[in-house]
GROMACS .gro file of C-alpha atoms in nm:
model
  199
    1MET     CA    1  -0.452  -1.213  -1.579
    2SER     CA    2  -0.106  -1.146  -1.716
    3ALA     CA    3   0.069  -0.816  -1.657
    4ALA     CA    4   0.032  -0.722  -2.021
    5ALA     CA    5  -0.339  -0.809  -2.018
    6PHE     CA    6  -0.391  -0.599  -1.705
    7ALA     CA    7  -0.216  -0.300  -1.860
    8ALA     CA    8  -0.429  -0.341  -2.172
    9ALA     CA    9  -0.745  -0.351  -1.959
   10VAL     CA   10  -0.649  -0.028  -1.778
   11ILE     CA   11  -0.582   0.141  -2.112
   12ALA     CA   12  -0.913   0.014  -2.252
   13VAL     CA   13  -1.107   0.148  -1.951
   14THR     CA   14  -0.927   0.481  -1.912
   15GLY     CA   15  -0.842   0.551  -2.275
   16ALA     CA   16  -0.477   0.622  -2.195
   17ALA     CA   17  -0.175   0.445  -2.060
   18PRO     CA   18  -0.110   0.510  -1.690
   19VAL     CA   19   0.197   0.710  -1.593
   20VAL     CA   20   0.320   0.408  -1.399
   21SER     CA   21   0.361   0.059  -1.537
   22TYR     CA   22   0.287  -0.296  -1.428
   23ALA     CA   23   0.601  -0.499  -1.361
   24GLU     CA   24   0.611  -0.754  -1.643
   25ASP     CA   25   0.944  -0.899  -1.540
   26ALA     CA   26   0.850  -0.957  -1.175
   27PRO     CA   27   0.905  -1.308  -1.038
   28ALA     CA   28   0.604  -1.537  -0.999
   29GLY     CA   29   0.581  -1.474  -0.624
   30ALA     CA   30   0.571  -1.099  -0.673
   31LEU     CA   31   0.298  -1.130  -0.933
   32ALA     CA   32   0.090  -1.337  -0.690
   33VAL     CA   33   0.122  -1.061  -0.429
   34GLY     CA   34   0.066  -0.802  -0.699
   35ALA     CA   35  -0.250  -0.953  -0.845
   36ALA     CA   36  -0.505  -0.691  -0.944
   37ALA     CA   37  -0.816  -0.630  -0.737
   38SER     CA   38  -1.097  -0.380  -0.773
   39VAL     CA   39  -1.380  -0.223  -0.575
   40ARG     CA   40  -1.685  -0.028  -0.687
   41ALA     CA   41  -1.830   0.266  -0.490
   42ASP     CA   42  -1.938   0.628  -0.534
   43PHE     CA   43  -1.629   0.815  -0.413
   44ASP     CA   44  -1.735   1.159  -0.538
   45GLY     CA   45  -2.101   1.142  -0.435
   46ASP     CA   46  -2.246   1.220  -0.778
   47GLY     CA   47  -2.476   0.917  -0.781
   48TYR     CA   48  -2.269   0.721  -1.033
   49THR     CA   49  -2.061   0.417  -0.941
   50ASP     CA   50  -1.684   0.457  -0.969
   51VAL     CA   51  -1.427   0.177  -0.986
   52ALA     CA   52  -1.084   0.154  -0.823
   53ILE     CA   53  -0.847  -0.095  -0.987
   54ALA     CA   54  -0.533  -0.194  -0.799
   55ALA     CA   55  -0.191  -0.276  -0.942
   56PRO     CA   56   0.011  -0.363  -0.628
   57GLY     CA   57   0.286  -0.516  -0.841
   58GLY     CA   58   0.317  -0.199  -1.046
   59THR     CA   59   0.637  -0.002  -1.097
   60VAL     CA   60   0.636   0.361  -0.980
   61ASN     CA   61   0.925   0.588  -1.080
   62GLY     CA   62   1.150   0.288  -1.134
   63LYS     CA   63   1.057   0.117  -0.804
   64SER     CA   64   0.942  -0.236  -0.888
   65GLY     CA   65   0.642  -0.358  -0.691
   66ALA     CA   66   0.583  -0.020  -0.529
   67GLY     CA   67   0.219  -0.042  -0.636
   68TYR     CA   68  -0.057   0.199  -0.730
   69PHE     CA   69  -0.426   0.204  -0.812
   70THR     CA   70  -0.637   0.374  -1.076
   71VAL     CA   71  -0.981   0.524  -1.016
   72VAL     CA   72  -1.221   0.560  -1.308
   73TYR     CA   73  -1.519   0.778  -1.216
   74GLY     CA   74  -1.868   0.693  -1.338
   75MET     CA   75  -2.072   0.935  -1.545
   76ALA     CA   76  -2.421   0.937  -1.693
   77GLU     CA   77  -2.292   0.756  -2.002
   78GLY     CA   78  -2.083   0.513  -1.796
   79PRO     CA   79  -1.714   0.499  -1.696
   80ASN     CA   80  -1.572   0.646  -2.017
   81GLY     CA   81  -1.233   0.734  -1.867
   82VAL     CA   82  -1.273   1.111  -1.903
   83LYS     CA   83  -1.239   1.151  -1.526
   84ARG     CA   84  -0.972   0.926  -1.378
   85GLN     CA   85  -0.681   0.926  -1.135
   86VAL     CA   86  -0.366   0.718  -1.093
   87ILE     CA   87  -0.265   0.719  -0.726
   88SER     CA   88   0.061   0.595  -0.575
   89GLN     CA   89   0.254   0.685  -0.262
   90ASP     CA   90   0.450   0.936  -0.473
   91ARG     CA   91   0.134   1.142  -0.529
   92TYR     CA   92   0.093   1.463  -0.331
   93GLY     CA   93  -0.126   1.413  -0.024
   94ILE     CA   94  -0.062   1.037   0.006
   95PRO     CA   95   0.143   0.931   0.312
   96GLY     CA   96   0.473   0.754   0.253
   97THR     CA   97   0.697   0.719  -0.047
   98ALA     CA   98   0.679   0.463  -0.326
   99GLU     CA   99   0.945   0.199  -0.251
  100THR     CA  100   1.036  -0.132  -0.406
  101GLY     CA  101   0.812  -0.409  -0.277
  102ASP     CA  102   0.561  -0.193  -0.084
  103HIS     CA  103   0.270  -0.334  -0.291
  104PHE     CA  104   0.053  -0.028  -0.230
  105GLY     CA  105  -0.296  -0.137  -0.338
  106GLY     CA  106  -0.245  -0.491  -0.206
  107GLN     CA  107  -0.590  -0.462  -0.049
  108LEU     CA  108  -0.875  -0.222  -0.124
  109THR     CA  109  -1.175  -0.163   0.106
  110ALA     CA  110  -1.447   0.094   0.036
  111ALA     CA  111  -1.636   0.248   0.332
  112ASP     CA  112  -1.757   0.587   0.457
  113LEU     CA  113  -1.535   0.597   0.765
  114ASP     CA  114  -1.602   0.953   0.882
  115GLY     CA  115  -1.977   0.953   0.812
  116ASP     CA  116  -1.971   1.252   0.577
  117GLY     CA  117  -2.173   1.075   0.305
  118PHE     CA  118  -1.876   1.013   0.074
  119THR     CA  119  -1.722   0.669   0.036
  120ASP     CA  120  -1.355   0.650   0.135
  121LEU     CA  121  -1.098   0.393   0.021
  122VAL     CA  122  -0.872   0.199   0.258
  123VAL     CA  123  -0.557   0.096   0.071
  124GLY     CA  124  -0.324  -0.171   0.209
  125ALA     CA  125   0.051  -0.176   0.147
  126PRO     CA  126   0.155  -0.514   0.294
  127GLY     CA  127   0.523  -0.468   0.206
  128GLU     CA  128   0.563  -0.128   0.371
  129ASP     CA  129   0.865  -0.095   0.602
  130VAL     CA  130   0.817   0.099   0.926
  131GLY     CA  131   1.142   0.238   1.061
  132SER     CA  132   1.396  -0.044   1.054
  133ALA     CA  133   1.125  -0.315   1.064
  134ARG     CA  134   1.072  -0.475   0.724
  135ASP     CA  135   0.735  -0.561   0.569
  136VAL     CA  136   0.529  -0.442   0.866
  137GLY     CA  137   0.250  -0.328   0.636
  138LEU     CA  138   0.044  -0.011   0.639
  139GLN     CA  139  -0.320   0.084   0.582
  140THR     CA  140  -0.397   0.426   0.437
  141VAL     CA  141  -0.741   0.582   0.394
  142VAL     CA  142  -0.792   0.807   0.092
  143TRP     CA  143  -1.088   1.030   0.174
  144GLY     CA  144  -1.377   1.066  -0.068
  145GLY     CA  145  -1.531   1.405  -0.147
  146VAL     CA  146  -1.692   1.620  -0.414
  147GLY     CA  147  -1.378   1.604  -0.627
  148GLY     CA  148  -1.327   1.231  -0.571
  149LEU     CA  149  -1.042   1.068  -0.380
  150ALA     CA  150  -0.795   1.333  -0.268
  151THR     CA  151  -0.637   1.370   0.075
  152ALA     CA  152  -0.522   1.068   0.275
  153THR     CA  153  -0.392   0.960   0.611
  154THR     CA  154  -0.263   0.643   0.774
  155VAL     CA  155  -0.519   0.445   0.977
  156GLY     CA  156  -0.299   0.161   1.103
  157GLN     CA  157  -0.019  -0.086   1.055
  158GLY     CA  158  -0.028  -0.452   0.960
  159ARG     CA  159  -0.025  -0.684   0.661
  160ALA     CA  160  -0.368  -0.839   0.714
  161GLU     CA  161  -0.662  -0.756   0.491
  162THR     CA  162  -0.911  -0.501   0.619
  163ARG     CA  163  -1.288  -0.550   0.621
  164ALA     CA  164  -1.548  -0.281   0.689
  165GLY     CA  165  -1.881  -0.316   0.863
  166ASP     CA  166  -2.083  -0.192   1.158
  167PHE     CA  167  -1.963  -0.462   1.396
  168ASP     CA  168  -2.089  -0.303   1.719
  169GLY     CA  169  -2.426  -0.183   1.585
  170ASP     CA  170  -2.377   0.186   1.664
  171GLY     CA  171  -2.444   0.309   1.310
  172HIS     CA  172  -2.078   0.385   1.230
  173LEU     CA  173  -1.859   0.173   1.004
  174ASP     CA  174  -1.569  -0.007   1.171
  175LEU     CA  175  -1.254  -0.173   1.034
  176ALA     CA  176  -1.155  -0.528   1.124
  177THR     CA  177  -0.822  -0.696   1.057
  178ALA     CA  178  -0.677  -1.024   1.177
  179TYR     CA  179  -0.512  -0.834   1.462
  180GLN     CA  180  -0.744  -0.556   1.570
  181MET     CA  181  -1.081  -0.386   1.562
  182ARG     CA  182  -1.092  -0.014   1.490
  183PHE     CA  183  -1.433   0.130   1.570
  184GLY     CA  184  -1.581   0.428   1.387
  185PRO     CA  185  -1.640   0.703   1.332
  186PHE     CA  186  -1.287   0.793   1.221
  187SER     CA  187  -1.144   1.144   1.231
  188ARG     CA  188  -0.965   1.291   0.929
  189SER     CA  189  -0.640   1.234   1.119
  190GLY     CA  190  -0.710   0.859   1.087
  191ALA     CA  191  -0.791   0.810   1.456
  192ALA     CA  192  -1.063   0.559   1.540
  193ALA     CA  193  -1.323   0.633   1.807
  194ARG     CA  194  -1.177   0.335   1.992
  195THR     CA  195  -0.975   0.022   1.924
  196GLY     CA  196  -0.972  -0.328   2.064
  197PRO     CA  197  -0.861  -0.683   1.996
  198LEU     CA  198  -1.042  -0.898   1.742
  199VAL     CA  199  -1.256  -1.131   1.956
   0.00000   0.00000   0.00000
């Protein structure tokens, strides 16, 4: 999907242009990294499916490829765009700052990590710098709740995609990456019950 087509799709779903834009002039490599992805889950617990649509190649406050995602909340009549959010690292309550090439939204994983009955969203930023180390990558969990996705915290570093599942059979959802297992339940500070290598 071209950048222009993606922007048109977001406008069609939400009914309004987002406050951030997709980078139309990004080089081909950046567009490959910034390809849109989406996940469906009930983030606000109202019984209707919501959809999160990523734009990791999107421009935020002039920062090309900083990335963001849009959440359109489901309602009885469907996702009509009345209730929606555009979330980047420049939004209050989201760790970090939108920077060129972060690609926030590069991966999206939906899972109830703290077991409170609301689905949370793990958002990858594979281009995030950590200190002086470039492109270390960062995973942030945006916590679900009655009002939808709101507060957030960092759950780990790394560029690899994250997958959720109950890998140890204890009834709590865990997170697996190419480097590490993080076993649930997770606290609201982002701490896992325990961690270990991926075996």
